[in-house]
PDB file of C-alpha atoms and ligand atoms in Angstrom:
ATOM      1  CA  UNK A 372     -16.546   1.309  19.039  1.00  0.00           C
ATOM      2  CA  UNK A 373     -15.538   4.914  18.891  1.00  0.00           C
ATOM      3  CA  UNK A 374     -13.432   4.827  15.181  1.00  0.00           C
ATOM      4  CA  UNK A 375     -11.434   7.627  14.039  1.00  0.00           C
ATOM      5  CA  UNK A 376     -10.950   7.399   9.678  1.00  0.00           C
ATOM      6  CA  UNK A 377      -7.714   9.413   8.918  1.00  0.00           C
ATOM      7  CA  UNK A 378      -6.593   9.845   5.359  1.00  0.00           C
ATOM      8  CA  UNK A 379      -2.757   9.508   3.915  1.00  0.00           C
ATOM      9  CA  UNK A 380      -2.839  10.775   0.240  1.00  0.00           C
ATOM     10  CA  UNK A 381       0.873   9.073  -0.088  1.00  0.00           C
ATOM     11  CA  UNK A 382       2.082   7.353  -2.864  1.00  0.00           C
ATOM     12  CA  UNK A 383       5.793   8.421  -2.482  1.00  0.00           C
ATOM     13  CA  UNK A 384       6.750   5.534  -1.147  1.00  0.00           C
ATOM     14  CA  UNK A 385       5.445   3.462  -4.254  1.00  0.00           C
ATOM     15  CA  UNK A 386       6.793   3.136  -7.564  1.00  0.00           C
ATOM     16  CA  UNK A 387       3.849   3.491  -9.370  1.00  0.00           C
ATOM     17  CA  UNK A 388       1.224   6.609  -9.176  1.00  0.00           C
ATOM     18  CA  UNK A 389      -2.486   6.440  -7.752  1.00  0.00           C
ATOM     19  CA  UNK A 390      -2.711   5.023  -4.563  1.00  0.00           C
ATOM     20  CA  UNK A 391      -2.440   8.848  -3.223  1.00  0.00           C
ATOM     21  CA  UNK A 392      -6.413   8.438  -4.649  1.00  0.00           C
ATOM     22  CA  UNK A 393      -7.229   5.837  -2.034  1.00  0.00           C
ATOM     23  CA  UNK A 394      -8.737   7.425   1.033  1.00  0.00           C
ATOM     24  CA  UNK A 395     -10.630   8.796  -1.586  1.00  0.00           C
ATOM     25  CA  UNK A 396     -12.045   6.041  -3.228  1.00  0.00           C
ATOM     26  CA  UNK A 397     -12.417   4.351   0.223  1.00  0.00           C
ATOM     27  CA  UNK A 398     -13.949   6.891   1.835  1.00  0.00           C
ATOM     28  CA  UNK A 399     -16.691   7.366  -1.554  1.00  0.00           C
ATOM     29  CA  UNK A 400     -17.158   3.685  -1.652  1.00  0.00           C
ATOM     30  CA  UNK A 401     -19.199   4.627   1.981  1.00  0.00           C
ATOM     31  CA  UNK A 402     -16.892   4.012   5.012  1.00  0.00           C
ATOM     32  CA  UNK A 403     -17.985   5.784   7.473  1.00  0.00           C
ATOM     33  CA  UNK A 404     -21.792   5.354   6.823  1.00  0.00           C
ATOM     34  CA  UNK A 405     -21.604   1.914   6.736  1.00  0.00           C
ATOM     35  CA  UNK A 406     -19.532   1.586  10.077  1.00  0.00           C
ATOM     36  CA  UNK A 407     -22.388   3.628  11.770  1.00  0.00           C
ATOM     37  CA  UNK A 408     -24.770   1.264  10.150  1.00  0.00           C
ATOM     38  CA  UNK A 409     -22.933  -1.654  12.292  1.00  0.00           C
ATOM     39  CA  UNK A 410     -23.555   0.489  15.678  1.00  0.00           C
ATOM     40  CA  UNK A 411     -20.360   2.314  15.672  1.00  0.00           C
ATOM     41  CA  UNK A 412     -19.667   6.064  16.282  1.00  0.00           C
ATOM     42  CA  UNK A 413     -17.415   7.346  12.928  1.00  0.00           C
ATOM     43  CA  UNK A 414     -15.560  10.360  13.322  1.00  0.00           C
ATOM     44  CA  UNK A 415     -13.731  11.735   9.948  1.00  0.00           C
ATOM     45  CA  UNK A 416     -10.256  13.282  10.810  1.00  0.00           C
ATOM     46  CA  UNK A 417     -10.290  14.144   7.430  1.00  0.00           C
ATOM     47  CA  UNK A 418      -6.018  13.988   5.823  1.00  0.00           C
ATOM     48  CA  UNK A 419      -2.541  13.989   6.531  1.00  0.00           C
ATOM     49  CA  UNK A 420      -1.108  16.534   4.023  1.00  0.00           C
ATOM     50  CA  UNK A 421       1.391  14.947   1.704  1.00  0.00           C
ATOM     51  CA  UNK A 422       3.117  16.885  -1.312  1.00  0.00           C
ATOM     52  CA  UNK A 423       3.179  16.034  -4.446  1.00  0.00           C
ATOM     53  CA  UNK A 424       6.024  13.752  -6.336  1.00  0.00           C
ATOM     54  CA  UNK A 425       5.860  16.996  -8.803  1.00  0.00           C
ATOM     55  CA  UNK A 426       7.196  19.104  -5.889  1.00  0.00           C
ATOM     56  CA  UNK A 427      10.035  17.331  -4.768  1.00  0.00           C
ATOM     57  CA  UNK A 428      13.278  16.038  -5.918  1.00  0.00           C
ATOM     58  CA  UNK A 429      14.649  12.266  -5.679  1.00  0.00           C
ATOM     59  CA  UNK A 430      17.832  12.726  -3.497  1.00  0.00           C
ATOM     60  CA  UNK A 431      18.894   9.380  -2.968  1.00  0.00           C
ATOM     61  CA  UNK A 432      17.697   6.471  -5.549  1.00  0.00           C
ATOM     62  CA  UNK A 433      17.688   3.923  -2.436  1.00  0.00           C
ATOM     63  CA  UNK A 434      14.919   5.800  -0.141  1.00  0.00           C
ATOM     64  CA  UNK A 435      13.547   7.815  -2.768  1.00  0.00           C
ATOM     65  CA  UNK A 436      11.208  10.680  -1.278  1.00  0.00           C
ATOM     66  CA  UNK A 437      12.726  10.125   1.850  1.00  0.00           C
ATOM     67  CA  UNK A 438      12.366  13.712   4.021  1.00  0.00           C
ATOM     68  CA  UNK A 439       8.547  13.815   3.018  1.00  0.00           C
ATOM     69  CA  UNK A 440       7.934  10.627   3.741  1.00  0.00           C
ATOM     70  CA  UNK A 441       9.466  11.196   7.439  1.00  0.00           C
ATOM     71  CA  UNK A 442       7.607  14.523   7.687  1.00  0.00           C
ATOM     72  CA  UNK A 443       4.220  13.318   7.180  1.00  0.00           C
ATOM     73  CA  UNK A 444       5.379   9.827   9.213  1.00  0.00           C
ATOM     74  CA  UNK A 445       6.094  11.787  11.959  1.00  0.00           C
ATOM     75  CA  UNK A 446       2.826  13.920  11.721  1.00  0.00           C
ATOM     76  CA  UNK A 447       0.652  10.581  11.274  1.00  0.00           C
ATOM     77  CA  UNK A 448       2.476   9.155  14.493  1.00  0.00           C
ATOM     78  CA  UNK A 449       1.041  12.235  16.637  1.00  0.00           C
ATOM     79  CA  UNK A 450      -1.966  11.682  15.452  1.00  0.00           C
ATOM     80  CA  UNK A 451      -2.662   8.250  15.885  1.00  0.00           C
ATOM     81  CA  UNK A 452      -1.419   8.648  19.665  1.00  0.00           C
ATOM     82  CA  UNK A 453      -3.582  11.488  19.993  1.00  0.00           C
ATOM     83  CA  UNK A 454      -6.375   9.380  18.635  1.00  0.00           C
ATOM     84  CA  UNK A 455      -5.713   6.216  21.129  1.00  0.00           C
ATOM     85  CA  UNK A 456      -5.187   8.350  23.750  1.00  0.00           C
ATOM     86  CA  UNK A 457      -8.386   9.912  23.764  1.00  0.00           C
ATOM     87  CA  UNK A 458      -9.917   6.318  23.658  1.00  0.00           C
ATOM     88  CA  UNK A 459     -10.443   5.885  20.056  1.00  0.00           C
ATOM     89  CA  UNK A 460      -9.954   3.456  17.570  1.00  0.00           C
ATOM     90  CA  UNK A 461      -7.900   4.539  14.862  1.00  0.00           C
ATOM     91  CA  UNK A 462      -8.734   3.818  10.988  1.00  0.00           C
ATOM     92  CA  UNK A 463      -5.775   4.456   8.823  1.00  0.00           C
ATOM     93  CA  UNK A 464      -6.631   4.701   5.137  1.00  0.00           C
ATOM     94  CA  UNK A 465      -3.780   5.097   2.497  1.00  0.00           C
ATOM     95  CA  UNK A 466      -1.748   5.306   0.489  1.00  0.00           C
ATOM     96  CA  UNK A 467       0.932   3.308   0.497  1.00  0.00           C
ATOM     97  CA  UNK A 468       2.200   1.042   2.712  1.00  0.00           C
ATOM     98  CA  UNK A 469       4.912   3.300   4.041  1.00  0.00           C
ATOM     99  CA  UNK A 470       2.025   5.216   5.968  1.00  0.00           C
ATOM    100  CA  UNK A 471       2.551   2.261   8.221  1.00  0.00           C
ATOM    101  CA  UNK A 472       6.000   3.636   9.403  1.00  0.00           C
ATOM    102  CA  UNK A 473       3.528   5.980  10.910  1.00  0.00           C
ATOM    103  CA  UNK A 474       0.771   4.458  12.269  1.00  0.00           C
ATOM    104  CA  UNK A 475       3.029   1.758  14.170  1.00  0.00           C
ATOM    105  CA  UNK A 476       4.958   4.685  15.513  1.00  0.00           C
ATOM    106  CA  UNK A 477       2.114   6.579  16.930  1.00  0.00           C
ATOM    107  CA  UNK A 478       0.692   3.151  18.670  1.00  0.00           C
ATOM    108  CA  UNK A 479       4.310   2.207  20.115  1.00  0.00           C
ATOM    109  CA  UNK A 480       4.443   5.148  21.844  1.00  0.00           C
ATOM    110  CA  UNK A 481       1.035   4.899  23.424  1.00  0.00           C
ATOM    111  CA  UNK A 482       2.032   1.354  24.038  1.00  0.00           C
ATOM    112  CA  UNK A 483       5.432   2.076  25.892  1.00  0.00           C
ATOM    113  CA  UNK A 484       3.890   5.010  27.604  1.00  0.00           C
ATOM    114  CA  UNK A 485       1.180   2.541  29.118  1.00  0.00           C
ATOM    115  CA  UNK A 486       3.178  -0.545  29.358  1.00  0.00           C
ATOM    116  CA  UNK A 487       1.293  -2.363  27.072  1.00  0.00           C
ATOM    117  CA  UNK A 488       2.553  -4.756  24.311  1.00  0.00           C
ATOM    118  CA  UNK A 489       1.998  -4.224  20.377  1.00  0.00           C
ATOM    119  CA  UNK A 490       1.288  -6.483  18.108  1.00  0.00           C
ATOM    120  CA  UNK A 491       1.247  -6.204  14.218  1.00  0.00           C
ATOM    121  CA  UNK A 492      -0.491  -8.581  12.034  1.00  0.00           C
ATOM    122  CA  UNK A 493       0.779  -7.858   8.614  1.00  0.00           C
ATOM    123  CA  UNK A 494      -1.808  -9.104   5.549  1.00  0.00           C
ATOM    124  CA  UNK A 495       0.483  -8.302   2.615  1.00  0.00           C
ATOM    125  CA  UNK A 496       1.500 -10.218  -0.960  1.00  0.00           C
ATOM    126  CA  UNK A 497       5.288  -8.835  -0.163  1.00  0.00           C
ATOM    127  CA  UNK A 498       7.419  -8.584   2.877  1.00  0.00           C
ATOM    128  CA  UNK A 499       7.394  -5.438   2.877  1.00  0.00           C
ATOM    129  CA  UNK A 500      11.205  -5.915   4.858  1.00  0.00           C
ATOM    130  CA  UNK A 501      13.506  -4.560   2.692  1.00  0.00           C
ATOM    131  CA  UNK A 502      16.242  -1.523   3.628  1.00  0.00           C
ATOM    132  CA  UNK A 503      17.855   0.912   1.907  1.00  0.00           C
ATOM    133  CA  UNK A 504      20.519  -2.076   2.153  1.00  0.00           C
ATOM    134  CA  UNK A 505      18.819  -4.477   0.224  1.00  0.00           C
ATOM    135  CA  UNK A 506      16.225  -2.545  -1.676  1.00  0.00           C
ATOM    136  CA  UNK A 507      15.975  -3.406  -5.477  1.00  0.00           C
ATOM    137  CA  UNK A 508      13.902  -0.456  -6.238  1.00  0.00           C
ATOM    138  CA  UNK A 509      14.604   2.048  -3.665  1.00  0.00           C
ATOM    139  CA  UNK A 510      11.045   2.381  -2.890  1.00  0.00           C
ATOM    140  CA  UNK A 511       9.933   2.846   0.845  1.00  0.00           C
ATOM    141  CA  UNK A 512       6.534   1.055   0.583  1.00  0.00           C
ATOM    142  CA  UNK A 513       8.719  -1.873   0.582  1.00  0.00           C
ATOM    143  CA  UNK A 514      10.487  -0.830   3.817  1.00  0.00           C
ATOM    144  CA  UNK A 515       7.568  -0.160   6.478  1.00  0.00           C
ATOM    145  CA  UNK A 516       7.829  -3.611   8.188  1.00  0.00           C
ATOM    146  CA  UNK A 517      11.690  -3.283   8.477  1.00  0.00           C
ATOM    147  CA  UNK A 518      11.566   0.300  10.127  1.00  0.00           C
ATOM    148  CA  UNK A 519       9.029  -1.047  12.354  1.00  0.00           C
ATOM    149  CA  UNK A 520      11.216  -3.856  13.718  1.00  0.00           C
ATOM    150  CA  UNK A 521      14.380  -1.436  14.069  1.00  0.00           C
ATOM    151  CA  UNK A 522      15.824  -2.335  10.737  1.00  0.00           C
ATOM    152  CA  UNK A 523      16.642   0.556   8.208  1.00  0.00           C
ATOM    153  CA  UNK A 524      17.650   4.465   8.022  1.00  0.00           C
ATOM    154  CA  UNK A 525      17.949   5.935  10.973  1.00  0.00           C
ATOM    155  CA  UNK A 526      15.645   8.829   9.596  1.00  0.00           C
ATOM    156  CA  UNK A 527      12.846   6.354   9.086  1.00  0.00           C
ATOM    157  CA  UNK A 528      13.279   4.255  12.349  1.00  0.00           C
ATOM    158  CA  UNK A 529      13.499   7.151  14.804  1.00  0.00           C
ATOM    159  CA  UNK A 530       9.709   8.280  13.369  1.00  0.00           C
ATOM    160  CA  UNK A 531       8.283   9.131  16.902  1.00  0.00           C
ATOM    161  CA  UNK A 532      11.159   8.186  18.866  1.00  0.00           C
ATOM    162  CA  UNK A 533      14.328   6.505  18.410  1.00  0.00           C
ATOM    163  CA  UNK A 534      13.522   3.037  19.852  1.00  0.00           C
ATOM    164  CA  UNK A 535      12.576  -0.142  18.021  1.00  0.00           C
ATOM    165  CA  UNK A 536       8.706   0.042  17.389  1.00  0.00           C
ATOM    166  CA  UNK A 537       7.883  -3.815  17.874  1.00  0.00           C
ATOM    167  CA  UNK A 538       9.348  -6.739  18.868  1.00  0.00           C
ATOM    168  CA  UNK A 539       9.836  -8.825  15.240  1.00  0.00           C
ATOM    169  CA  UNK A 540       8.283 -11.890  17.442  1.00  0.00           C
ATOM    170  CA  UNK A 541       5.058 -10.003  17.908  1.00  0.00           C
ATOM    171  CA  UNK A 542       4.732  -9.765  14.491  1.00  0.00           C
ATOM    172  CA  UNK A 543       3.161 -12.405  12.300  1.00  0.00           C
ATOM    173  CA  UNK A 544       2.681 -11.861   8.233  1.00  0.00           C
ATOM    174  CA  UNK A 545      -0.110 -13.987   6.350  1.00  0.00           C
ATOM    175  CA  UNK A 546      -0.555 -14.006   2.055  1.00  0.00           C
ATOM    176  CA  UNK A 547       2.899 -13.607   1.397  1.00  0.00           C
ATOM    177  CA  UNK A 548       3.987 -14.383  -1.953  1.00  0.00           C
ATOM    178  CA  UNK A 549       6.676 -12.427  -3.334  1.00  0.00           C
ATOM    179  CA  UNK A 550      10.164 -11.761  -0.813  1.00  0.00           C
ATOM    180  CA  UNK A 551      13.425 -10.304  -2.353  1.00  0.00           C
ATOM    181  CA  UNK A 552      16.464 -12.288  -1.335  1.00  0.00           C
ATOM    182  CA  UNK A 553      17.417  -9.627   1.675  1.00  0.00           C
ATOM    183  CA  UNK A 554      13.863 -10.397   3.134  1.00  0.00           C
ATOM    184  CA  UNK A 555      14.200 -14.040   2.992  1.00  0.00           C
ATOM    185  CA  UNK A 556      17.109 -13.269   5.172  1.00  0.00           C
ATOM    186  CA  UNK A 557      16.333 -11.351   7.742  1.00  0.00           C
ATOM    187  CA  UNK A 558      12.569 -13.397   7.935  1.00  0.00           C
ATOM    188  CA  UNK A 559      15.165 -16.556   8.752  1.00  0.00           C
ATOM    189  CA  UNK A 560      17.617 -14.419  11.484  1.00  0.00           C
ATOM    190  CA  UNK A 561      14.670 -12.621  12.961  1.00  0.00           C
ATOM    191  CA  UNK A 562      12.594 -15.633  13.457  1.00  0.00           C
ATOM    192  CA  UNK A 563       9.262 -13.520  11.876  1.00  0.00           C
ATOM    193  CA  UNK A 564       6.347 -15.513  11.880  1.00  0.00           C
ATOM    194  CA  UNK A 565       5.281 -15.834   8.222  1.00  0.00           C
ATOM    195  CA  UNK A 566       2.390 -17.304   6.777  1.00  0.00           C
ATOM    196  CA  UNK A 567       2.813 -17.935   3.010  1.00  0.00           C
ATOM    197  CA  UNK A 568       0.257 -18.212   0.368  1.00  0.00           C
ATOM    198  CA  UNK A 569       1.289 -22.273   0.016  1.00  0.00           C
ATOM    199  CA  UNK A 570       0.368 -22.325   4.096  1.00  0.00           C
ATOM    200  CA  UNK A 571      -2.357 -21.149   3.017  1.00  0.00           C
ATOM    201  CA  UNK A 572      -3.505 -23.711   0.467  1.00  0.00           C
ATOM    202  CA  UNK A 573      -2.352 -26.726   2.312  1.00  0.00           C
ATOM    203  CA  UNK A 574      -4.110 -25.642   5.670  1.00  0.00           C
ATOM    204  CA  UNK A 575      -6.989 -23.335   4.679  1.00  0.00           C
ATOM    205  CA  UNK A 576      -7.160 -19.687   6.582  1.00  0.00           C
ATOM    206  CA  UNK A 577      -9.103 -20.613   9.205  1.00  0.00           C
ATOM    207  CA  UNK A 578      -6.050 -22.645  10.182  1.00  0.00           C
ATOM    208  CA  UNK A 579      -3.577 -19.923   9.731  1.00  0.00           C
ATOM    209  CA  UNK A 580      -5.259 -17.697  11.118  1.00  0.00           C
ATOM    210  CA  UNK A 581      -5.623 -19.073  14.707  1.00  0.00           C
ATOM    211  CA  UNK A 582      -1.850 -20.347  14.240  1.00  0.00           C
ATOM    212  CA  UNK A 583      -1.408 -16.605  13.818  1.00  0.00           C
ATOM    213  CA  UNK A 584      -3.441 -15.343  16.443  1.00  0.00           C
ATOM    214  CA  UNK A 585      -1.727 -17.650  18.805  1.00  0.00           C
ATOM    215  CA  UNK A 586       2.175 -16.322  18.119  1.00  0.00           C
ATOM    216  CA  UNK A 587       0.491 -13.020  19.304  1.00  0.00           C
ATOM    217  CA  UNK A 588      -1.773 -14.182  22.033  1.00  0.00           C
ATOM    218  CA  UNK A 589       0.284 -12.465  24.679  1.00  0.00           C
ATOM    219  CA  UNK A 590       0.097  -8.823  22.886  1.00  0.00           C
ATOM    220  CA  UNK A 591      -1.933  -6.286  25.074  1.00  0.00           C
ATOM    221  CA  UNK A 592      -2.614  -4.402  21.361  1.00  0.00           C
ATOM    222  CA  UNK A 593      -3.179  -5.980  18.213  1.00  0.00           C
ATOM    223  CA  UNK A 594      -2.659  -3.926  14.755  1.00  0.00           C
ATOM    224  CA  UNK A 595      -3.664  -4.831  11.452  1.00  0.00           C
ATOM    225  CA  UNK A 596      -2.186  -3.859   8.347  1.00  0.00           C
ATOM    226  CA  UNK A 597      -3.899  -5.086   5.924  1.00  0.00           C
ATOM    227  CA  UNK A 598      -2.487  -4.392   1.917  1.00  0.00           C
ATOM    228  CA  UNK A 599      -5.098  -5.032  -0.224  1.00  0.00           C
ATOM    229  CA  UNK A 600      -2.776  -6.617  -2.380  1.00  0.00           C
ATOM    230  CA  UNK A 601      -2.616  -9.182  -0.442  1.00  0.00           C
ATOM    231  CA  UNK A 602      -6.361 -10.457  -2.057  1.00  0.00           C
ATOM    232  CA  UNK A 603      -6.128 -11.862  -5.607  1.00  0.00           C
ATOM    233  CA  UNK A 604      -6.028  -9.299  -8.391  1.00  0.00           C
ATOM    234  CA  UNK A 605      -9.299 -10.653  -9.946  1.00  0.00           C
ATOM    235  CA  UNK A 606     -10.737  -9.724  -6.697  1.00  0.00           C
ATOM    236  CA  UNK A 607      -8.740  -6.807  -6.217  1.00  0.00           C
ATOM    237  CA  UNK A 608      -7.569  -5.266  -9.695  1.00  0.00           C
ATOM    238  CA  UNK A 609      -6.836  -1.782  -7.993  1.00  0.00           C
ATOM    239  CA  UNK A 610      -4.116  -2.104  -5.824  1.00  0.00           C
ATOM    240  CA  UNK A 611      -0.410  -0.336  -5.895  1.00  0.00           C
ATOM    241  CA  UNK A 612       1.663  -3.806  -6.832  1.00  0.00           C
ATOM    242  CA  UNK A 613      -0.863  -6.838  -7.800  1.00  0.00           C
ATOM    243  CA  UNK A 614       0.851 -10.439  -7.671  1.00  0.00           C
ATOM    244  CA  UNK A 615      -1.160 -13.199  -9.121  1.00  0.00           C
ATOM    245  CA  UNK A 616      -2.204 -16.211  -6.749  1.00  0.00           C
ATOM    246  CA  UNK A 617      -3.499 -13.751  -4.020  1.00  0.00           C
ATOM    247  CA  UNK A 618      -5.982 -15.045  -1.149  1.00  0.00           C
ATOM    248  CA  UNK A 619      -9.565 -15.093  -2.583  1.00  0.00           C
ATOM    249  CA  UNK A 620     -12.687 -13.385  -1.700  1.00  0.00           C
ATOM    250  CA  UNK A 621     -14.178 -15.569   1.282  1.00  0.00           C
ATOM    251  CA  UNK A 622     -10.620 -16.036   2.641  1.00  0.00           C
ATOM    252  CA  UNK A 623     -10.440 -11.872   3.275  1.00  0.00           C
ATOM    253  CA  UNK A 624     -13.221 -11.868   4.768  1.00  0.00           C
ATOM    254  CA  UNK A 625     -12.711 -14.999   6.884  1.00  0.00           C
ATOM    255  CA  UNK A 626      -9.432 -13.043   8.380  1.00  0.00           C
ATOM    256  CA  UNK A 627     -11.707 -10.226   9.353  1.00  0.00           C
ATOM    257  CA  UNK A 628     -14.302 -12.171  10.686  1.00  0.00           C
ATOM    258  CA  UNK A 629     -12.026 -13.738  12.695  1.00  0.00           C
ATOM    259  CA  UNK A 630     -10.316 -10.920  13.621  1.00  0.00           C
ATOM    260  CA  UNK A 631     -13.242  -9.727  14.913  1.00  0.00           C
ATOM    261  CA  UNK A 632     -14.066 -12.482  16.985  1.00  0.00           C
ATOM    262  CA  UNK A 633     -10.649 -12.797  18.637  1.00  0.00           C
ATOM    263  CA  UNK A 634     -11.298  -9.230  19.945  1.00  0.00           C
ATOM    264  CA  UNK A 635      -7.755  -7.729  20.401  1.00  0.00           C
ATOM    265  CA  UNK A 636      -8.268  -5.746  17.552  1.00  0.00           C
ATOM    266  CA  UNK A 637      -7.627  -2.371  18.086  1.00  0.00           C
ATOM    267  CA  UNK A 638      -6.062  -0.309  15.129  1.00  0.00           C
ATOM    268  CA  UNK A 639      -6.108  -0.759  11.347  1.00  0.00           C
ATOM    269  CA  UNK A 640      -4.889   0.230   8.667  1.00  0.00           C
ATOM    270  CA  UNK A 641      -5.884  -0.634   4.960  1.00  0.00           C
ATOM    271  CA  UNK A 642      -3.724   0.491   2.136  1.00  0.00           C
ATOM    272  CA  UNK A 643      -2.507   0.387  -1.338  1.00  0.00           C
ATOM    273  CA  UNK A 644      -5.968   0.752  -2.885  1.00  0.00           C
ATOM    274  CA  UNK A 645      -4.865   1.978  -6.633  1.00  0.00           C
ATOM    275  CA  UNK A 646      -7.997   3.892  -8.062  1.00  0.00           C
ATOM    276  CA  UNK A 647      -5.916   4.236 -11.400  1.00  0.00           C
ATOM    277  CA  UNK A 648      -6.014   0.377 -12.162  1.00  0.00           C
ATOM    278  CA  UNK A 649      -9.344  -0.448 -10.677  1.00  0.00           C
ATOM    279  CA  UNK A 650     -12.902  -1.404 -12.464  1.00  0.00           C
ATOM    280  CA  UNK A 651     -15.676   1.241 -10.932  1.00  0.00           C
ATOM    281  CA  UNK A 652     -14.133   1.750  -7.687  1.00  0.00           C
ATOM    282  CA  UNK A 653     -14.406  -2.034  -6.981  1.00  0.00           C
ATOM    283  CA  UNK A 654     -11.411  -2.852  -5.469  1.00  0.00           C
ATOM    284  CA  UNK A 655     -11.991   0.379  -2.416  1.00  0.00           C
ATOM    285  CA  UNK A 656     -15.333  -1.333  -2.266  1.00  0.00           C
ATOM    286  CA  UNK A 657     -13.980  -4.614  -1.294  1.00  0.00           C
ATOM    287  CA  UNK A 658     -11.961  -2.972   1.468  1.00  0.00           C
ATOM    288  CA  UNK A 659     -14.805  -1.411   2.820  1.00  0.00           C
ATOM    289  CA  UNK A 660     -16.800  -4.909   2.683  1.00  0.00           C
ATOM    290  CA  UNK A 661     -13.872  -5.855   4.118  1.00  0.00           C
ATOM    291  CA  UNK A 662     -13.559  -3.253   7.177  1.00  0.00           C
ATOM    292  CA  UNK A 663     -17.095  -4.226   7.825  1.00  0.00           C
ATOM    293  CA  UNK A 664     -16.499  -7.449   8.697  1.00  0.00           C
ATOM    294  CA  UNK A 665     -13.589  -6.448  10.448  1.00  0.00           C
ATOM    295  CA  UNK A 666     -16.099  -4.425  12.450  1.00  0.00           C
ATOM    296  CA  UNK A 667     -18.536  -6.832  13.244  1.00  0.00           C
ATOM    297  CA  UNK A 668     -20.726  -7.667  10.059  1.00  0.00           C
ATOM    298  CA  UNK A 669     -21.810 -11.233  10.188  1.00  0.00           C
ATOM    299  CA  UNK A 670     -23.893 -13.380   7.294  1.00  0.00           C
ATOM    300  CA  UNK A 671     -26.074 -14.648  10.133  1.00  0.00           C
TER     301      UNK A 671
HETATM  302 MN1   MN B1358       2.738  -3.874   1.725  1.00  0.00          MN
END
């Protein structure tokens, strides 16, 4: 595979500092080398530029950081198009998980250009489907999955285009443990497939994961967002919000593994890696452990 690593130093979008440090930490914890090591060509796009919370102002307390957080949106979006286009396989590192406002933008328009149909599979410990409506915090890292289905300020859901992104039945959300009331809401209207940590413990992820993979079997593109807080903090100390009762080691790598089976996989993203709150840069390790099973590395 031809992969294309492209850095967003964002944490604007969270409500505590450090993930901005995570392409970073990812990238030092040896991404690229050990995706050539697996057979695949690694090209470094290096970073989005993102300023600093110390040079901006909060103008509204219910999308706080709002116009750079559409700025450098927008800018990701060209670039992950750009990157597909061309053939390539794009490898989003954040940052938080509003980078995926982004990403998702850049693919749907390479998708509606080409006819094809996106998918999002959405690892996460939240639902990351709040608005500026329903928000308790006012912090877009909660918001990505919402824009991406439509829902939200029109700033953020015209990112790349003013048309819905994907359709909320080609999405599918697994590790879920923590929804604010609005979510639960619009998870019931919407009819998003969710996958909760209790699924998970009743059925095992192997399970859940082909349920999964079969509400999105008739996607022509599959994306993953993965949020490392989706993996248990004592496996994953360094991440942006960590919520006890998280999916273990073996199951993260079982969703890779089977990811990369399946085969539809064509763009990731990995974010929320918190360098700030991690032991020795183990947590960016994981993802990369992670991203190479993703990519093909097998135990036999
Ligand atoms: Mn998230």
């Amino acid at each position: 595979m031809n992969i294309h690593i492209l850095g967003v130093p964002m944490d604007l979008g969270a409500g505590r500092r450090g993930v901005d440090m995570g392409p970073s930490a990812i990238r030092i914890a040896g991404v690229a080398e050990r995706l050539r090591g697996l057979g695949h060509s690694v090209q470094d796009e290096g970073d989005i530029p993102v300023k600093a919370p110390e040079q901006q102002k909060i103008h509204n307390e219910k999308l706080k950081y709002l116009p750079e957080i559409v700025r450098a949106s927008t800018l990701l979006a060209n670039k992950v198009e750009k990157i597909v286009e061309g053939g390539g396989f794009p490898l989003v590192l954040g940052g938080d998980h509003s980078i995926a406002i982004g990403t998702i933008a850049g693919l749907s328009s390479y998708c509606q250009s080409k006819n094809k149909k996106l998918g999002v599979l959405w690892i996460d410990a939240h639902g990351d489907l709040n608005t500026h409506e329903t928000t308790p915090s006012g912090n877009i890292h909660g918001m990505p999955l919402a824009v991406s289905i439509g829902l939200g300020a029109i700033e953020l859901t015209s990112v790349g285009g003013d048309f819905r992104k994907v359709d909320p039945k080609n999405v599918a959300l697994i590790g879920v443990r923590e929804l604010d009331e609005g979510e639960r809401k619009y998870i019931k209207q919407l009819g998003i497939n969710v996958f909760t940590m209790e699924e998970i413990d009743r059925n095992g992820m192997s399970v859940i994961m082909t349920k999964a993979l079969r509400k999105l079997h008739n996607v022509d593109w599959l994306h993953v967002s993965f949020d490392l807080d989706s993996v248990d903090p004592s496996v994953a100390p360094g991440v942006g919000t960590p919520v006890k009762g998280g999916i273990n080691y073996r199951e993260a790598h079982l969703i890779m593994e089977t990811l990369n089976e399946y085969g539809n996989m064509k763009s990731m993203e990995v974010v929320e890696v918190n360098p700030i709150l991690d032991n020795h840069n183990q947590s960016a390790e994981f993802a990369v452990e992670l991203i190479q099973s993703g990519f093909g590395k097998k135990i036999l």
